[in-house]
mmCIF file of C-alpha atoms in Angstrom:
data_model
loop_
_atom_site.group_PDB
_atom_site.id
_atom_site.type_symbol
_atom_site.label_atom_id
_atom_site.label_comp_id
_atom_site.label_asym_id
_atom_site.label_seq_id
_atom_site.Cartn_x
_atom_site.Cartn_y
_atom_site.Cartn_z
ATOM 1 C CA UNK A 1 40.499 -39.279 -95.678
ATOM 2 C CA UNK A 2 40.404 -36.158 -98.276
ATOM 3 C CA UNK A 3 42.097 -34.379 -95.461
ATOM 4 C CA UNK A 4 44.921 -36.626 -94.945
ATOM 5 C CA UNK A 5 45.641 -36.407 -98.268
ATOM 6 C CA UNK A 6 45.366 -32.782 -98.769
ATOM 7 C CA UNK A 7 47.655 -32.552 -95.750
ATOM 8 C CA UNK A 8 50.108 -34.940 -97.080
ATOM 9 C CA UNK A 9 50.463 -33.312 -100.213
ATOM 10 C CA UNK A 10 50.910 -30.157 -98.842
ATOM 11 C CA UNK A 11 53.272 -31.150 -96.348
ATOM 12 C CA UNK A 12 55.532 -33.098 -98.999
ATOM 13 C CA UNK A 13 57.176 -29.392 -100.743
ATOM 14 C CA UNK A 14 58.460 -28.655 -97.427
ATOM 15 C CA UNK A 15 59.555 -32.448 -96.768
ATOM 16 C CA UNK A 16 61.819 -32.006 -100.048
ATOM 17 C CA UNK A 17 62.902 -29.277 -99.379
ATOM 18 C CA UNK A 18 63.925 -30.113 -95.650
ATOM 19 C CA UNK A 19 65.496 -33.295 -97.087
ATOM 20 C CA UNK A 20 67.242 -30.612 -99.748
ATOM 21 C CA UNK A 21 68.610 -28.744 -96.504
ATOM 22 C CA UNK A 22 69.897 -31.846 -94.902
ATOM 23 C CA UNK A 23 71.317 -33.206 -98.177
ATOM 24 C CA UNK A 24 73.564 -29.772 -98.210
ATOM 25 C CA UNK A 25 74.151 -29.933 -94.822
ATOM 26 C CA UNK A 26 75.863 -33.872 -95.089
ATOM 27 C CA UNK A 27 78.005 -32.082 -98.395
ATOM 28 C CA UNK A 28 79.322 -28.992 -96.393
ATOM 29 C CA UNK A 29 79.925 -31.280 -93.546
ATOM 30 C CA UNK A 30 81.514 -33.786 -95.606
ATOM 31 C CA UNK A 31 83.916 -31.423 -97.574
ATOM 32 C CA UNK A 32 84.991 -29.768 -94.632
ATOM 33 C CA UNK A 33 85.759 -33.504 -93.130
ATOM 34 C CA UNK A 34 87.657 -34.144 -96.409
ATOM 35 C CA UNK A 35 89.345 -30.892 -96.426
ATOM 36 C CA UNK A 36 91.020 -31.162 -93.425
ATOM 37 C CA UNK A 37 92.204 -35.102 -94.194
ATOM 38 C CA UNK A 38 93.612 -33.486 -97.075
ATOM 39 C CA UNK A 39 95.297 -31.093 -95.700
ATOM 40 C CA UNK A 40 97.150 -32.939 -93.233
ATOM 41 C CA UNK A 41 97.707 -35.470 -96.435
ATOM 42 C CA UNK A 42 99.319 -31.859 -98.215
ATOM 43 C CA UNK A 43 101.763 -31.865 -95.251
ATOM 44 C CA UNK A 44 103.336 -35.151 -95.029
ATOM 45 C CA UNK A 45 104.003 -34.833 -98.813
ATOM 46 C CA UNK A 46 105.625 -31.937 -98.617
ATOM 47 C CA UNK A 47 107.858 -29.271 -96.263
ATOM 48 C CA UNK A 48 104.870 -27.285 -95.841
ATOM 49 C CA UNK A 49 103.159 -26.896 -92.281
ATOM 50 C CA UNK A 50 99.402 -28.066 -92.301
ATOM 51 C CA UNK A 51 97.144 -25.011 -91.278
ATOM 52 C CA UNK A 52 93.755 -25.179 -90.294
ATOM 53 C CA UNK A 53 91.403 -26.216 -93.328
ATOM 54 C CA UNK A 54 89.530 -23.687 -95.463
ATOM 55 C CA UNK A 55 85.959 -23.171 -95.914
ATOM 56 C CA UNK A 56 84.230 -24.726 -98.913
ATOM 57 C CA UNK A 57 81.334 -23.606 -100.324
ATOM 58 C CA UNK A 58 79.597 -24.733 -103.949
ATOM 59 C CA UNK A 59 78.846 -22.469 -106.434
ATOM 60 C CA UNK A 60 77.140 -22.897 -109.890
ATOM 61 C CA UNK A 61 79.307 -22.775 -113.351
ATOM 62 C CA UNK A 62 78.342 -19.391 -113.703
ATOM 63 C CA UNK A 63 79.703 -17.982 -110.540
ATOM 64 C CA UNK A 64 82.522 -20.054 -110.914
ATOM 65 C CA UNK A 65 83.706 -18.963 -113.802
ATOM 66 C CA UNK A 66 82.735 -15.146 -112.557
ATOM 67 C CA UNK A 67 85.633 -15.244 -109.881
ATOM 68 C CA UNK A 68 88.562 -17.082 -111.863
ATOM 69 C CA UNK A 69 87.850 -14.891 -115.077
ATOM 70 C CA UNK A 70 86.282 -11.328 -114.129
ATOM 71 C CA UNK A 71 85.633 -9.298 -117.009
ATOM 72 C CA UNK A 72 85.757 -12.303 -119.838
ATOM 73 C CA UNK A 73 83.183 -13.026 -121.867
ATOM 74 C CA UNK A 74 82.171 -16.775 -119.843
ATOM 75 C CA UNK A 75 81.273 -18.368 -123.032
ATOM 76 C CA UNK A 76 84.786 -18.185 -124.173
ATOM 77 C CA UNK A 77 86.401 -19.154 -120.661
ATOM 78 C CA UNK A 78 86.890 -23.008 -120.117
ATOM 79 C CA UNK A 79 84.825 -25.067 -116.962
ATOM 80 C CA UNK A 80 86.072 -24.552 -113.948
ATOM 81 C CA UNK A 81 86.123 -27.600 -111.170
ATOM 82 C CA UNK A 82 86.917 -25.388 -108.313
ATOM 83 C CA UNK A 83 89.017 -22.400 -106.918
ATOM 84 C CA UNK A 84 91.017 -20.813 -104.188
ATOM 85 C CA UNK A 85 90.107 -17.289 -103.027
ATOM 86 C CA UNK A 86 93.371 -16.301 -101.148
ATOM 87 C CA UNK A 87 91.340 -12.996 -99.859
ATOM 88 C CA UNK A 88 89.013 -14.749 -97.956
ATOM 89 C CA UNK A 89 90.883 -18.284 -97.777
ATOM 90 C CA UNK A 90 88.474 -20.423 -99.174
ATOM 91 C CA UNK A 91 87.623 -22.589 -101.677
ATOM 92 C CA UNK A 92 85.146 -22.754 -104.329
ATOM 93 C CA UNK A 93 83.971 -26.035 -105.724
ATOM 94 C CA UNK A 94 81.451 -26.603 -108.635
ATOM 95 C CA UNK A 95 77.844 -27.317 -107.311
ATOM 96 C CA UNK A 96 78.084 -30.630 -109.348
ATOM 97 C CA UNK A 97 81.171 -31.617 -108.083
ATOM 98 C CA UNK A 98 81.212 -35.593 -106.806
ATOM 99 C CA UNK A 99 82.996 -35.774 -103.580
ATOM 100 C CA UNK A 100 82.583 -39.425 -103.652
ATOM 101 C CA UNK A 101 83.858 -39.960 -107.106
ATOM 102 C CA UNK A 102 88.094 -39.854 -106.492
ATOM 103 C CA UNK A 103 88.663 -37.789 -109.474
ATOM 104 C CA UNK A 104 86.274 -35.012 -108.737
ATOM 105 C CA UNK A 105 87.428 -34.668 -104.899
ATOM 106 C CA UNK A 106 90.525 -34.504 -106.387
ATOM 107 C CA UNK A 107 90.121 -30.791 -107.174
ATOM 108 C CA UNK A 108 89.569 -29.822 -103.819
ATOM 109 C CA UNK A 109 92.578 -31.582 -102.871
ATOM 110 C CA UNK A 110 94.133 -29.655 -105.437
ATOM 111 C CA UNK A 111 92.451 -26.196 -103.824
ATOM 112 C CA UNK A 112 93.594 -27.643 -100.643
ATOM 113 C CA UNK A 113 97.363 -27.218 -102.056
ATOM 114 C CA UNK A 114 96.824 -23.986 -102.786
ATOM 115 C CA UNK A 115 95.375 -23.074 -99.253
ATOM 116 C CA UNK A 116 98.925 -24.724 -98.073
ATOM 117 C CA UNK A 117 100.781 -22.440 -100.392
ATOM 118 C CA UNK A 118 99.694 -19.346 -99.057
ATOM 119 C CA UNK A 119 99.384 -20.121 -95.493
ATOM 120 C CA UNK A 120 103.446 -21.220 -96.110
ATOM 121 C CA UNK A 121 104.274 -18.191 -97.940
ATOM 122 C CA UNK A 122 105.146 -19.883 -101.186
ATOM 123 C CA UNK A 123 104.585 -17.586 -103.179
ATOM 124 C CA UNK A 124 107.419 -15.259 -101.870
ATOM 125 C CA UNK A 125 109.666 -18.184 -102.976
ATOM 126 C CA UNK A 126 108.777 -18.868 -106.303
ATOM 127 C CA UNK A 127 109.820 -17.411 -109.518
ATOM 128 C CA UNK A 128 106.672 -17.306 -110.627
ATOM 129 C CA UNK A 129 102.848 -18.141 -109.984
ATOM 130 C CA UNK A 130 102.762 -21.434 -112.242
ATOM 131 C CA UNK A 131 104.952 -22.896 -110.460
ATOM 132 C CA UNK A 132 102.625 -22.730 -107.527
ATOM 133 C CA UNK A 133 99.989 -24.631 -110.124
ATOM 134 C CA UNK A 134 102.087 -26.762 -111.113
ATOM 135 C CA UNK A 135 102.894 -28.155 -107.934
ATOM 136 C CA UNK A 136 99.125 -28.194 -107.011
ATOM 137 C CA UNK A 137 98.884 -30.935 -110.381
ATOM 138 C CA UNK A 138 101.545 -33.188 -109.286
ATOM 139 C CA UNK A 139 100.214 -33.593 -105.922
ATOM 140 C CA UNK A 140 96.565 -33.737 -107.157
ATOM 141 C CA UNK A 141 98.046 -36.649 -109.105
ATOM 142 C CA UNK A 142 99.875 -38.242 -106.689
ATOM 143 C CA UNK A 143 96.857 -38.321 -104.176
ATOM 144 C CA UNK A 144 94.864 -39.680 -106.931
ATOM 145 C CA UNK A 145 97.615 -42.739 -107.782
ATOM 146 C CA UNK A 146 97.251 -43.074 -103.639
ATOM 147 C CA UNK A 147 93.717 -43.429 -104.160
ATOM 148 C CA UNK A 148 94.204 -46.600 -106.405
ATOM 149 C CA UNK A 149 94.080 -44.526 -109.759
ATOM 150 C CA UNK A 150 96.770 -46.179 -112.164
ATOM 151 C CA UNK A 151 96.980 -42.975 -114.600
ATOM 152 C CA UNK A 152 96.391 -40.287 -113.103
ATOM 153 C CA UNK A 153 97.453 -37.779 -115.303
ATOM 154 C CA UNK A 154 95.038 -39.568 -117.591
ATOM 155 C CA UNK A 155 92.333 -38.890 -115.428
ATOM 156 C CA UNK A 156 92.874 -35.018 -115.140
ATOM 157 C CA UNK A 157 93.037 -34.969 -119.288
ATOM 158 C CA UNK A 158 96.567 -33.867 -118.753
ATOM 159 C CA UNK A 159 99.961 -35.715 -119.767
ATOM 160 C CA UNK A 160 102.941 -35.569 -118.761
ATOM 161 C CA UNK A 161 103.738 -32.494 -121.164
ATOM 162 C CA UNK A 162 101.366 -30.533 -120.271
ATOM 163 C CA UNK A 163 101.807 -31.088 -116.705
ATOM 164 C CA UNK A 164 105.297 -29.622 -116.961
ATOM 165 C CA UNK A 165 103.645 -26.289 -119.594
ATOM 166 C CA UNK A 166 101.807 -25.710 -116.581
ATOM 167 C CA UNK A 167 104.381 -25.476 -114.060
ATOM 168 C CA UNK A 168 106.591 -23.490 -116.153
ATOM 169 C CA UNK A 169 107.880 -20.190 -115.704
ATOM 170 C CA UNK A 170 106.707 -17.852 -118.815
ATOM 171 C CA UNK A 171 109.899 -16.664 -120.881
ATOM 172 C CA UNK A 172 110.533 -13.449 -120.566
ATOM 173 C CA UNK A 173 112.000 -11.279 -123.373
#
């Protein structure tokens, strides 16, 4: 019986940790699945042509905030719910990110946009690059009102305001 036991418990690190594996496995497989809805989504909302979804991968807060600030000190440098790397065409996401809860998926949809955007070439017709981000917000919005979220903008801490600060064009001068 002491053997059993011995066995079990030694058998139950690698049972986590093979549970773990899986657990990742069901996430990568899941926000690939969910990419590639939302890219399609990207295209009927807009003139853009769908291209073939991006990678995701999750990376810690840390890492994150590594790739969208180099060189910044990262305790001045705000969170950071995911990214686009147009280099290698994919997109970052925060290891905590929910992709069950609607607002949290909502910022690889907004990733997803960006993924769009460059596969399109929208950046050669654009004034500048906010308005890319800008256009990335509304429809991150507007997939989350689809979703059954009445305020969207409410749920992204943003208003209407600062929606339109974001998709501005700096002065110049």
């Amino acid at each position: 019986m002491l053997l059993v036991l011995r066995s079990l418990l030694l058998c139950l690190p690698l049972m986590l940790l093979l549970s773990a594996a899986q657990a990742g496995d069901d996430r990568a497989e899941r926000s690939m699945t969910l990419a590639a809805k939302m890219t399609a989504w990207v295209a009927a909302q807009t003139d853009y042509t769908a291209p073939d979804p991006p990678p995701v991968e999750f990376l810690d807060q840390i890492a994150l905030r590594q790739r969208c600030y180099p060189g910044f000190d990262l305790n001045h440098v705000p969170q950071v719910g995911g990214l686009y790397d147009p280099k290698n065409k994919t997109i970052y996401l925060d290891v905590d990110c929910d992709l069950n809860d609607l607002t949290s998926a909502s910022y690889l949809l907004h990733e997803v946009v960006h993924h769009v955007q460059l596969a399109n070439n929208a950046h050669l017709r654009v004034r500048c690059r906010e308005q890319l981000e800008g256009e990335a917000v509304t429809l991150q919005a507007l997939w989350l009102k689809d979703k059954g979220i009445s305020d969207p903008l409410d749920a992204l801490g943003i208003d209407e305001r600062t929606l339109r600060i974001i998709g501005s064009c700096p002065r110049s001068g």
